[in-house]
Amino acid sequence: METLFLLTDSSTNGFNDLYLQLASLTAIITGISVIVIKNPILSVLFLIGLFMSISCYLLLLGLNFIGLAYLLVYIGAVSILFLFILMLINVRISELQAETSNGLPLALLIGICFYSILYEISPFKIADNINNDIPLIV
């Protein structure tokens, strides 16, 4: 007798949920880096990394058009415009030498809280609840 095994994976488009967690954690870390880093050019580069990780997250979820449009619009136009403007205003490195990191503990706390909230409402957490027959509380 032949056995048919059906695997249903509607929330992650066939990928492991570890990749979704990695993409969301990368987005949170780069988002915190955009705020914390004082050098504006490095901040824009981390902003590009943030846009790339969000685009990867959308592509992993199966939203291919939105993910590719996100890449084209935000990385291809907005971020390059930011870099171009920063290079035109000629920011001096000596003005950025003030070594104050007062916002780092607050940024880490907000990032951890935000990640824990996102984990509770994320699609792979919902898929785990459905697979384990745990009722969802909405």
mmCIF file of N, CA and C in Angstrom:
data_model
loop_
_atom_site.group_PDB
_atom_site.id
_atom_site.type_symbol
_atom_site.label_atom_id
_atom_site.label_comp_id
_atom_site.label_asym_id
_atom_site.label_seq_id
_atom_site.Cartn_x
_atom_site.Cartn_y
_atom_site.Cartn_z
ATOM 1 N N MET A 1 0.847 -1.174 0.000
ATOM 2 C CA MET A 1 0.000 0.000 0.000
ATOM 3 C C MET A 1 0.896 1.241 0.000
ATOM 4 N N GLU A 2 0.528 2.196 -0.798
ATOM 5 C CA GLU A 2 1.299 3.430 -0.883
ATOM 6 C C GLU A 2 0.783 4.440 0.127
ATOM 7 N N THR A 3 1.719 5.162 0.695
ATOM 8 C CA THR A 3 1.368 6.166 1.688
ATOM 9 C C THR A 3 1.672 7.546 1.120
ATOM 10 N N LEU A 4 0.755 8.444 1.303
ATOM 11 C CA LEU A 4 0.920 9.818 0.825
ATOM 12 C C LEU A 4 1.117 10.727 2.030
ATOM 13 N N PHE A 5 2.260 11.396 2.047
ATOM 14 C CA PHE A 5 2.554 12.340 3.115
ATOM 15 C C PHE A 5 2.345 13.749 2.589
ATOM 16 N N LEU A 6 1.525 14.511 3.260
ATOM 17 C CA LEU A 6 1.277 15.893 2.871
ATOM 18 C C LEU A 6 1.905 16.821 3.900
ATOM 19 N N LEU A 7 2.708 17.724 3.424
ATOM 20 C CA LEU A 7 3.304 18.733 4.290
ATOM 21 C C LEU A 7 2.676 20.071 3.948
ATOM 22 N N THR A 8 2.071 20.672 4.917
ATOM 23 C CA THR A 8 1.477 21.984 4.677
ATOM 24 C C THR A 8 2.358 23.041 5.324
ATOM 25 N N ASP A 9 2.756 23.977 4.531
ATOM 26 C CA ASP A 9 3.575 25.078 5.033
ATOM 27 C C ASP A 9 3.138 26.342 4.329
ATOM 28 N N SER A 10 2.138 26.968 4.881
ATOM 29 C CA SER A 10 1.586 28.151 4.216
ATOM 30 C C SER A 10 2.161 29.453 4.758
ATOM 31 N N SER A 11 2.873 29.393 5.882
ATOM 32 C CA SER A 11 3.303 30.653 6.479
ATOM 33 C C SER A 11 4.716 31.051 6.091
ATOM 34 N N THR A 12 5.570 30.114 5.702
ATOM 35 C CA THR A 12 6.959 30.472 5.411
ATOM 36 C C THR A 12 7.361 30.156 3.986
ATOM 37 N N ASN A 13 6.431 29.821 3.114
ATOM 38 C CA ASN A 13 6.700 29.579 1.695
ATOM 39 C C ASN A 13 7.728 28.460 1.491
ATOM 40 N N GLY A 14 7.727 27.473 2.352
ATOM 41 C CA GLY A 14 8.615 26.334 2.195
ATOM 42 C C GLY A 14 9.960 26.475 2.864
ATOM 43 N N PHE A 15 10.298 27.633 3.408
ATOM 44 C CA PHE A 15 11.569 27.816 4.067
ATOM 45 C C PHE A 15 11.450 27.508 5.547
ATOM 46 N N ASN A 16 12.573 27.267 6.150
ATOM 47 C CA ASN A 16 12.618 27.030 7.585
ATOM 48 C C ASN A 16 12.344 28.339 8.322
ATOM 49 N N ASP A 17 11.650 28.268 9.439
ATOM 50 C CA ASP A 17 11.347 29.498 10.169
ATOM 51 C C ASP A 17 12.580 30.108 10.803
ATOM 52 N N LEU A 18 13.681 29.387 10.855
ATOM 53 C CA LEU A 18 14.925 29.950 11.366
ATOM 54 C C LEU A 18 15.401 31.101 10.486
ATOM 55 N N TYR A 19 15.178 30.998 9.180
ATOM 56 C CA TYR A 19 15.561 32.076 8.272
ATOM 57 C C TYR A 19 14.723 33.331 8.513
ATOM 58 N N LEU A 20 13.445 33.152 8.838
ATOM 59 C CA LEU A 20 12.603 34.300 9.154
ATOM 60 C C LEU A 20 13.050 34.967 10.443
ATOM 61 N N GLN A 21 13.410 34.162 11.441
ATOM 62 C CA GLN A 21 13.903 34.724 12.690
ATOM 63 C C GLN A 21 15.216 35.460 12.475
ATOM 64 N N LEU A 22 16.073 34.890 11.648
ATOM 65 C CA LEU A 22 17.356 35.534 11.357
ATOM 66 C C LEU A 22 17.153 36.856 10.622
ATOM 67 N N ALA A 23 16.230 36.896 9.670
ATOM 68 C CA ALA A 23 15.963 38.137 8.930
ATOM 69 C C ALA A 23 15.359 39.198 9.845
ATOM 70 N N SER A 24 14.462 38.816 10.736
ATOM 71 C CA SER A 24 13.864 39.810 11.634
ATOM 72 C C SER A 24 14.866 40.300 12.670
ATOM 73 N N LEU A 25 15.723 39.418 13.169
ATOM 74 C CA LEU A 25 16.745 39.835 14.120
ATOM 75 C C LEU A 25 17.759 40.755 13.458
ATOM 76 N N THR A 26 18.119 40.454 12.217
ATOM 77 C CA THR A 26 19.032 41.321 11.470
ATOM 78 C C THR A 26 18.412 42.691 11.240
ATOM 79 N N ALA A 27 17.126 42.721 10.935
ATOM 80 C CA ALA A 27 16.443 44.001 10.726
ATOM 81 C C ALA A 27 16.432 44.829 12.001
ATOM 82 N N ILE A 28 16.209 44.199 13.133
ATOM 83 C CA ILE A 28 16.182 44.938 14.392
ATOM 84 C C ILE A 28 17.566 45.458 14.754
ATOM 85 N N ILE A 29 18.598 44.631 14.558
ATOM 86 C CA ILE A 29 19.964 45.065 14.883
ATOM 87 C C ILE A 29 20.410 46.204 13.977
ATOM 88 N N THR A 30 20.132 46.105 12.690
ATOM 89 C CA THR A 30 20.524 47.191 11.790
ATOM 90 C C THR A 30 19.687 48.442 12.035
ATOM 91 N N GLY A 31 18.435 48.290 12.415
ATOM 92 C CA GLY A 31 17.609 49.447 12.752
ATOM 93 C C GLY A 31 18.127 50.178 13.979
ATOM 94 N N ILE A 32 18.560 49.430 14.988
ATOM 95 C CA ILE A 32 19.166 50.048 16.164
ATOM 96 C C ILE A 32 20.478 50.734 15.780
ATOM 97 N N SER A 33 21.239 50.114 14.895
ATOM 98 C CA SER A 33 22.512 50.699 14.469
ATOM 99 C C SER A 33 22.311 52.001 13.707
ATOM 100 N N VAL A 34 21.229 52.109 12.951
ATOM 101 C CA VAL A 34 20.934 53.361 12.244
ATOM 102 C C VAL A 34 20.772 54.500 13.241
ATOM 103 N N ILE A 35 20.150 54.227 14.363
ATOM 104 C CA ILE A 35 19.888 55.267 15.351
ATOM 105 C C ILE A 35 21.116 55.562 16.198
ATOM 106 N N VAL A 36 21.854 54.541 16.589
ATOM 107 C CA VAL A 36 22.934 54.696 17.559
ATOM 108 C C VAL A 36 24.204 55.277 16.935
ATOM 109 N N ILE A 37 24.549 54.892 15.725
ATOM 110 C CA ILE A 37 25.818 55.302 15.118
ATOM 111 C C ILE A 37 25.771 56.782 14.767
ATOM 112 N N LYS A 38 26.846 57.487 15.120
ATOM 113 C CA LYS A 38 26.872 58.936 14.911
ATOM 114 C C LYS A 38 27.353 59.343 13.533
ATOM 115 N N ASN A 39 28.142 58.519 12.871
ATOM 116 C CA ASN A 39 28.626 58.841 11.535
ATOM 117 C C ASN A 39 27.462 58.696 10.551
ATOM 118 N N PRO A 40 27.063 59.769 9.865
ATOM 119 C CA PRO A 40 25.868 59.690 9.016
ATOM 120 C C PRO A 40 26.030 58.773 7.809
ATOM 121 N N ILE A 41 27.231 58.649 7.289
ATOM 122 C CA ILE A 41 27.423 57.764 6.133
ATOM 123 C C ILE A 41 27.288 56.305 6.549
ATOM 124 N N LEU A 42 27.865 55.951 7.704
ATOM 125 C CA LEU A 42 27.685 54.590 8.210
ATOM 126 C C LEU A 42 26.231 54.327 8.582
ATOM 127 N N SER A 43 25.563 55.345 9.076
ATOM 128 C CA SER A 43 24.150 55.203 9.415
ATOM 129 C C SER A 43 23.315 54.906 8.169
ATOM 130 N N VAL A 44 23.618 55.572 7.069
ATOM 131 C CA VAL A 44 22.891 55.306 5.822
ATOM 132 C C VAL A 44 23.225 53.908 5.300
ATOM 133 N N LEU A 45 24.466 53.469 5.481
ATOM 134 C CA LEU A 45 24.812 52.110 5.059
ATOM 135 C C LEU A 45 24.062 51.066 5.884
ATOM 136 N N PHE A 46 23.907 51.325 7.176
ATOM 137 C CA PHE A 46 23.085 50.420 7.985
ATOM 138 C C PHE A 46 21.612 50.516 7.591
ATOM 139 N N LEU A 47 21.170 51.674 7.135
ATOM 140 C CA LEU A 47 19.804 51.812 6.637
ATOM 141 C C LEU A 47 19.601 50.957 5.385
ATOM 142 N N ILE A 48 20.609 50.905 4.531
ATOM 143 C CA ILE A 48 20.543 50.032 3.357
ATOM 144 C C ILE A 48 20.469 48.573 3.797
ATOM 145 N N GLY A 49 21.255 48.214 4.820
ATOM 146 C CA GLY A 49 21.181 46.855 5.367
ATOM 147 C C GLY A 49 19.816 46.544 5.951
ATOM 148 N N LEU A 50 19.193 47.534 6.582
ATOM 149 C CA LEU A 50 17.842 47.358 7.120
ATOM 150 C C LEU A 50 16.843 47.104 6.004
ATOM 151 N N PHE A 51 16.927 47.899 4.928
ATOM 152 C CA PHE A 51 16.026 47.695 3.801
ATOM 153 C C PHE A 51 16.245 46.326 3.156
ATOM 154 N N MET A 52 17.501 45.883 3.082
ATOM 155 C CA MET A 52 17.782 44.565 2.490
ATOM 156 C C MET A 52 17.224 43.443 3.348
ATOM 157 N N SER A 53 17.346 43.548 4.665
ATOM 158 C CA SER A 53 16.831 42.485 5.526
ATOM 159 C C SER A 53 15.299 42.453 5.515
ATOM 160 N N ILE A 54 14.657 43.614 5.433
ATOM 161 C CA ILE A 54 13.191 43.629 5.327
ATOM 162 C C ILE A 54 12.758 43.036 3.989
ATOM 163 N N SER A 55 13.497 43.342 2.941
ATOM 164 C CA SER A 55 13.180 42.778 1.632
ATOM 165 C C SER A 55 13.361 41.262 1.634
ATOM 166 N N CYS A 56 14.416 40.777 2.272
ATOM 167 C CA CYS A 56 14.616 39.321 2.375
ATOM 168 C C CYS A 56 13.484 38.673 3.160
ATOM 169 N N TYR A 57 13.034 39.336 4.216
ATOM 170 C CA TYR A 57 11.918 38.807 5.003
ATOM 171 C C TYR A 57 10.665 38.689 4.144
ATOM 172 N N LEU A 58 10.396 39.721 3.354
ATOM 173 C CA LEU A 58 9.221 39.676 2.477
ATOM 174 C C LEU A 58 9.360 38.595 1.412
ATOM 175 N N LEU A 59 10.555 38.427 0.873
ATOM 176 C CA LEU A 59 10.768 37.380 -0.125
ATOM 177 C C LEU A 59 10.609 35.990 0.479
ATOM 178 N N LEU A 60 11.063 35.809 1.721
ATOM 179 C CA LEU A 60 10.904 34.514 2.374
ATOM 180 C C LEU A 60 9.437 34.197 2.662
ATOM 181 N N LEU A 61 8.644 35.213 2.888
ATOM 182 C CA LEU A 61 7.216 34.987 3.131
ATOM 183 C C LEU A 61 6.436 34.706 1.859
ATOM 184 N N GLY A 62 7.076 34.922 0.704
ATOM 185 C CA GLY A 62 6.410 34.649 -0.554
ATOM 186 C C GLY A 62 5.818 35.879 -1.204
ATOM 187 N N LEU A 63 6.079 37.052 -0.653
ATOM 188 C CA LEU A 63 5.598 38.299 -1.229
ATOM 189 C C LEU A 63 6.677 38.830 -2.169
ATOM 190 N N ASN A 64 6.834 38.155 -3.296
ATOM 191 C CA ASN A 64 7.964 38.426 -4.177
ATOM 192 C C ASN A 64 7.906 39.814 -4.801
ATOM 193 N N PHE A 65 6.750 40.225 -5.276
ATOM 194 C CA PHE A 65 6.651 41.529 -5.927
ATOM 195 C C PHE A 65 6.927 42.658 -4.948
ATOM 196 N N ILE A 66 6.354 42.566 -3.754
ATOM 197 C CA ILE A 66 6.555 43.625 -2.767
ATOM 198 C C ILE A 66 8.010 43.655 -2.310
ATOM 199 N N GLY A 67 8.623 42.492 -2.142
ATOM 200 C CA GLY A 67 10.026 42.438 -1.733
ATOM 201 C C GLY A 67 10.955 43.030 -2.774
ATOM 202 N N LEU A 68 10.730 42.709 -4.046
ATOM 203 C CA LEU A 68 11.580 43.259 -5.102
ATOM 204 C C LEU A 68 11.305 44.746 -5.313
ATOM 205 N N ALA A 69 10.056 45.162 -5.182
ATOM 206 C CA ALA A 69 9.747 46.586 -5.283
ATOM 207 C C ALA A 69 10.389 47.361 -4.135
ATOM 208 N N TYR A 70 10.422 46.757 -2.957
ATOM 209 C CA TYR A 70 11.081 47.355 -1.801
ATOM 210 C C TYR A 70 12.566 47.549 -2.085
ATOM 211 N N LEU A 71 13.176 46.544 -2.698
ATOM 212 C CA LEU A 71 14.592 46.669 -3.065
ATOM 213 C C LEU A 71 14.812 47.802 -4.051
ATOM 214 N N LEU A 72 14.011 47.846 -5.093
ATOM 215 C CA LEU A 72 14.208 48.864 -6.124
ATOM 216 C C LEU A 72 13.940 50.274 -5.619
ATOM 217 N N VAL A 73 12.840 50.454 -4.906
ATOM 218 C CA VAL A 73 12.452 51.802 -4.500
ATOM 219 C C VAL A 73 13.319 52.318 -3.363
ATOM 220 N N TYR A 74 13.457 51.546 -2.310
ATOM 221 C CA TYR A 74 14.143 52.067 -1.131
ATOM 222 C C TYR A 74 15.660 52.018 -1.262
ATOM 223 N N ILE A 75 16.196 50.906 -1.718
ATOM 224 C CA ILE A 75 17.651 50.836 -1.851
ATOM 225 C C ILE A 75 18.104 51.556 -3.112
ATOM 226 N N GLY A 76 17.400 51.351 -4.190
ATOM 227 C CA GLY A 76 17.824 51.936 -5.453
ATOM 228 C C GLY A 76 17.619 53.421 -5.547
ATOM 229 N N ALA A 77 16.670 53.978 -4.839
ATOM 230 C CA ALA A 77 16.388 55.404 -4.998
ATOM 231 C C ALA A 77 16.610 56.185 -3.710
ATOM 232 N N VAL A 78 15.918 55.817 -2.659
ATOM 233 C CA VAL A 78 15.932 56.618 -1.436
ATOM 234 C C VAL A 78 17.295 56.598 -0.754
ATOM 235 N N SER A 79 17.874 55.420 -0.576
ATOM 236 C CA SER A 79 19.160 55.324 0.115
ATOM 237 C C SER A 79 20.288 55.973 -0.675
ATOM 238 N N ILE A 80 20.287 55.802 -1.964
ATOM 239 C CA ILE A 80 21.319 56.422 -2.784
ATOM 240 C C ILE A 80 21.165 57.940 -2.758
ATOM 241 N N LEU A 81 19.938 58.424 -2.702
ATOM 242 C CA LEU A 81 19.704 59.861 -2.572
ATOM 243 C C LEU A 81 20.240 60.374 -1.243
ATOM 244 N N PHE A 82 20.019 59.621 -0.164
ATOM 245 C CA PHE A 82 20.567 60.008 1.136
ATOM 246 C C PHE A 82 22.089 60.068 1.097
ATOM 247 N N LEU A 83 22.727 59.055 0.513
ATOM 248 C CA LEU A 83 24.183 59.062 0.407
ATOM 249 C C LEU A 83 24.677 60.246 -0.419
ATOM 250 N N PHE A 84 24.012 60.548 -1.499
ATOM 251 C CA PHE A 84 24.406 61.656 -2.354
ATOM 252 C C PHE A 84 24.309 62.986 -1.601
ATOM 253 N N ILE A 85 23.248 63.185 -0.839
ATOM 254 C CA ILE A 85 23.081 64.421 -0.070
ATOM 255 C C ILE A 85 24.133 64.517 1.028
ATOM 256 N N LEU A 86 24.423 63.407 1.700
ATOM 257 C CA LEU A 86 25.440 63.432 2.752
ATOM 258 C C LEU A 86 26.822 63.753 2.194
ATOM 259 N N MET A 87 27.101 63.269 1.012
ATOM 260 C CA MET A 87 28.392 63.592 0.423
ATOM 261 C C MET A 87 28.448 65.045 -0.043
ATOM 262 N N LEU A 88 27.320 65.625 -0.380
ATOM 263 C CA LEU A 88 27.304 67.031 -0.795
ATOM 264 C C LEU A 88 27.465 67.997 0.377
ATOM 265 N N ILE A 89 26.929 67.658 1.556
ATOM 266 C CA ILE A 89 27.013 68.607 2.668
ATOM 267 C C ILE A 89 28.363 68.562 3.366
ATOM 268 N N ASN A 90 29.213 67.595 3.068
ATOM 269 C CA ASN A 90 30.592 67.543 3.558
ATOM 270 C C ASN A 90 30.654 67.582 5.089
ATOM 271 N N VAL A 91 30.185 66.519 5.729
ATOM 272 C CA VAL A 91 30.212 66.408 7.181
ATOM 273 C C VAL A 91 31.644 66.120 7.609
ATOM 274 N N ARG A 92 32.137 66.885 8.581
ATOM 275 C CA ARG A 92 33.500 66.690 9.076
ATOM 276 C C ARG A 92 33.505 65.618 10.141
ATOM 277 N N ILE A 93 34.529 64.794 10.096
ATOM 278 C CA ILE A 93 34.652 63.706 11.071
ATOM 279 C C ILE A 93 34.966 64.274 12.452
ATOM 280 N N SER A 94 35.657 65.413 12.529
ATOM 281 C CA SER A 94 36.012 65.993 13.827
ATOM 282 C C SER A 94 34.771 66.438 14.603
ATOM 283 N N GLU A 95 33.695 66.768 13.904
ATOM 284 C CA GLU A 95 32.467 67.151 14.581
ATOM 285 C C GLU A 95 31.761 65.948 15.193
ATOM 286 N N LEU A 96 32.092 64.764 14.725
ATOM 287 C CA LEU A 96 31.426 63.551 15.192
ATOM 288 C C LEU A 96 32.209 62.809 16.264
ATOM 289 N N GLN A 97 33.309 63.393 16.757
ATOM 290 C CA GLN A 97 34.193 62.699 17.681
ATOM 291 C C GLN A 97 33.685 62.649 19.118
ATOM 292 N N ALA A 98 32.631 63.365 19.442
ATOM 293 C CA ALA A 98 32.114 63.336 20.809
ATOM 294 C C ALA A 98 31.668 61.921 21.146
ATOM 295 N N GLU A 99 32.281 61.349 22.162
ATOM 296 C CA GLU A 99 32.074 59.947 22.512
ATOM 297 C C GLU A 99 30.993 59.846 23.588
ATOM 298 N N THR A 100 29.763 59.892 23.204
ATOM 299 C CA THR A 100 28.661 59.702 24.139
ATOM 300 C C THR A 100 27.784 58.574 23.615
ATOM 301 N N SER A 101 27.554 57.610 24.455
ATOM 302 C CA SER A 101 26.689 56.488 24.079
ATOM 303 C C SER A 101 25.591 56.336 25.129
ATOM 304 N N ASN A 102 24.909 57.412 25.394
ATOM 305 C CA ASN A 102 23.849 57.389 26.403
ATOM 306 C C ASN A 102 22.628 56.607 25.936
ATOM 307 N N GLY A 103 22.398 56.555 24.632
ATOM 308 C CA GLY A 103 21.196 55.917 24.122
ATOM 309 C C GLY A 103 21.328 54.429 23.866
ATOM 310 N N LEU A 104 22.514 53.849 24.038
ATOM 311 C CA LEU A 104 22.721 52.436 23.719
ATOM 312 C C LEU A 104 21.918 51.490 24.614
ATOM 313 N N PRO A 105 21.914 51.633 25.939
ATOM 314 C CA PRO A 105 21.094 50.719 26.751
ATOM 315 C C PRO A 105 19.597 50.837 26.441
ATOM 316 N N LEU A 106 19.131 52.061 26.218
ATOM 317 C CA LEU A 106 17.722 52.244 25.883
ATOM 318 C C LEU A 106 17.393 51.618 24.530
ATOM 319 N N ALA A 107 18.303 51.766 23.564
ATOM 320 C CA ALA A 107 18.083 51.172 22.242
ATOM 321 C C ALA A 107 18.044 49.652 22.328
ATOM 322 N N LEU A 108 18.926 49.061 23.122
ATOM 323 C CA LEU A 108 18.910 47.601 23.285
ATOM 324 C C LEU A 108 17.634 47.128 23.971
ATOM 325 N N LEU A 109 17.183 47.845 24.976
ATOM 326 C CA LEU A 109 15.949 47.477 25.673
ATOM 327 C C LEU A 109 14.745 47.555 24.741
ATOM 328 N N ILE A 110 14.663 48.617 23.967
ATOM 329 C CA ILE A 110 13.551 48.766 23.020
ATOM 330 C C ILE A 110 13.623 47.679 21.949
ATOM 331 N N GLY A 111 14.820 47.361 21.479
ATOM 332 C CA GLY A 111 14.983 46.314 20.471
ATOM 333 C C GLY A 111 14.556 44.949 20.985
ATOM 334 N N ILE A 112 14.924 44.611 22.214
ATOM 335 C CA ILE A 112 14.547 43.317 22.782
ATOM 336 C C ILE A 112 13.033 43.243 22.982
ATOM 337 N N CYS A 113 12.435 44.325 23.479
ATOM 338 C CA CYS A 113 10.975 44.340 23.658
ATOM 339 C C CYS A 113 10.253 44.226 22.314
ATOM 340 N N PHE A 114 10.753 44.945 21.322
ATOM 341 C CA PHE A 114 10.131 44.916 20.002
ATOM 342 C C PHE A 114 10.245 43.526 19.385
ATOM 343 N N TYR A 115 11.404 42.874 19.537
ATOM 344 C CA TYR A 115 11.586 41.540 18.977
ATOM 345 C C TYR A 115 10.678 40.530 19.674
ATOM 346 N N SER A 116 10.506 40.651 20.992
ATOM 347 C CA SER A 116 9.638 39.703 21.691
ATOM 348 C C SER A 116 8.173 39.882 21.278
ATOM 349 N N ILE A 117 7.767 41.122 21.045
ATOM 350 C CA ILE A 117 6.390 41.361 20.582
ATOM 351 C C ILE A 117 6.205 40.821 19.172
ATOM 352 N N LEU A 118 7.193 41.065 18.305
ATOM 353 C CA LEU A 118 7.098 40.552 16.938
ATOM 354 C C LEU A 118 7.102 39.029 16.906
ATOM 355 N N TYR A 119 7.830 38.398 17.825
ATOM 356 C CA TYR A 119 7.868 36.940 17.844
ATOM 357 C C TYR A 119 6.510 36.353 18.191
ATOM 358 N N GLU A 120 5.776 37.014 19.070
ATOM 359 C CA GLU A 120 4.468 36.491 19.473
ATOM 360 C C GLU A 120 3.430 36.578 18.367
ATOM 361 N N ILE A 121 3.536 37.553 17.481
ATOM 362 C CA ILE A 121 2.531 37.708 16.433
ATOM 363 C C ILE A 121 3.037 37.274 15.060
ATOM 364 N N SER A 122 4.211 36.685 15.019
ATOM 365 C CA SER A 122 4.804 36.314 13.733
ATOM 366 C C SER A 122 4.133 35.071 13.151
ATOM 367 N N PRO A 123 4.220 34.912 11.836
ATOM 368 C CA PRO A 123 3.564 33.773 11.189
ATOM 369 C C PRO A 123 4.105 32.425 11.628
ATOM 370 N N PHE A 124 5.410 32.305 11.906
ATOM 371 C CA PHE A 124 5.936 30.990 12.287
ATOM 372 C C PHE A 124 5.521 30.617 13.692
ATOM 373 N N LYS A 125 5.274 31.582 14.578
ATOM 374 C CA LYS A 125 4.750 31.277 15.903
ATOM 375 C C LYS A 125 3.307 30.798 15.781
ATOM 376 N N ILE A 126 2.532 31.419 14.907
ATOM 377 C CA ILE A 126 1.149 30.992 14.678
ATOM 378 C C ILE A 126 1.123 29.595 14.074
ATOM 379 N N ALA A 127 2.070 29.301 13.143
ATOM 380 C CA ALA A 127 2.127 27.973 12.540
ATOM 381 C C ALA A 127 2.487 26.927 13.585
ATOM 382 N N ASP A 128 3.367 27.260 14.535
ATOM 383 C CA ASP A 128 3.700 26.321 15.606
ATOM 384 C C ASP A 128 2.488 26.037 16.475
ATOM 385 N N ASN A 129 1.681 27.073 16.747
ATOM 386 C CA ASN A 129 0.480 26.877 17.550
ATOM 387 C C ASN A 129 -0.542 26.017 16.821
ATOM 388 N N ILE A 130 -0.664 26.180 15.520
ATOM 389 C CA ILE A 130 -1.609 25.380 14.745
ATOM 390 C C ILE A 130 -1.140 23.929 14.695
ATOM 391 N N ASN A 131 0.158 23.714 14.520
ATOM 392 C CA ASN A 131 0.675 22.345 14.450
ATOM 393 C C ASN A 131 0.594 21.635 15.783
ATOM 394 N N ASN A 132 0.681 22.353 16.881
ATOM 395 C CA ASN A 132 0.626 21.743 18.193
ATOM 396 C C ASN A 132 -0.784 21.722 18.785
ATOM 397 N N ASP A 133 -1.765 22.147 18.003
ATOM 398 C CA ASP A 133 -3.176 22.179 18.421
ATOM 399 C C ASP A 133 -3.384 23.003 19.678
ATOM 400 N N ILE A 134 -2.639 24.076 19.814
ATOM 401 C CA ILE A 134 -2.834 24.990 20.930
ATOM 402 C C ILE A 134 -3.806 26.065 20.453
ATOM 403 N N PRO A 135 -4.856 26.309 21.193
ATOM 404 C CA PRO A 135 -5.803 27.339 20.736
ATOM 405 C C PRO A 135 -5.167 28.718 20.780
ATOM 406 N N LEU A 136 -5.452 29.503 19.749
ATOM 407 C CA LEU A 136 -4.927 30.856 19.679
ATOM 408 C C LEU A 136 -5.835 31.809 20.427
ATOM 409 N N ILE A 137 -5.250 32.710 21.157
ATOM 410 C CA ILE A 137 -6.011 33.735 21.864
ATOM 411 C C ILE A 137 -5.863 35.019 21.077
ATOM 412 N N VAL A 138 -6.945 35.521 20.562
ATOM 413 C CA VAL A 138 -6.904 36.734 19.739
ATOM 414 C C VAL A 138 -7.529 37.884 20.484
#
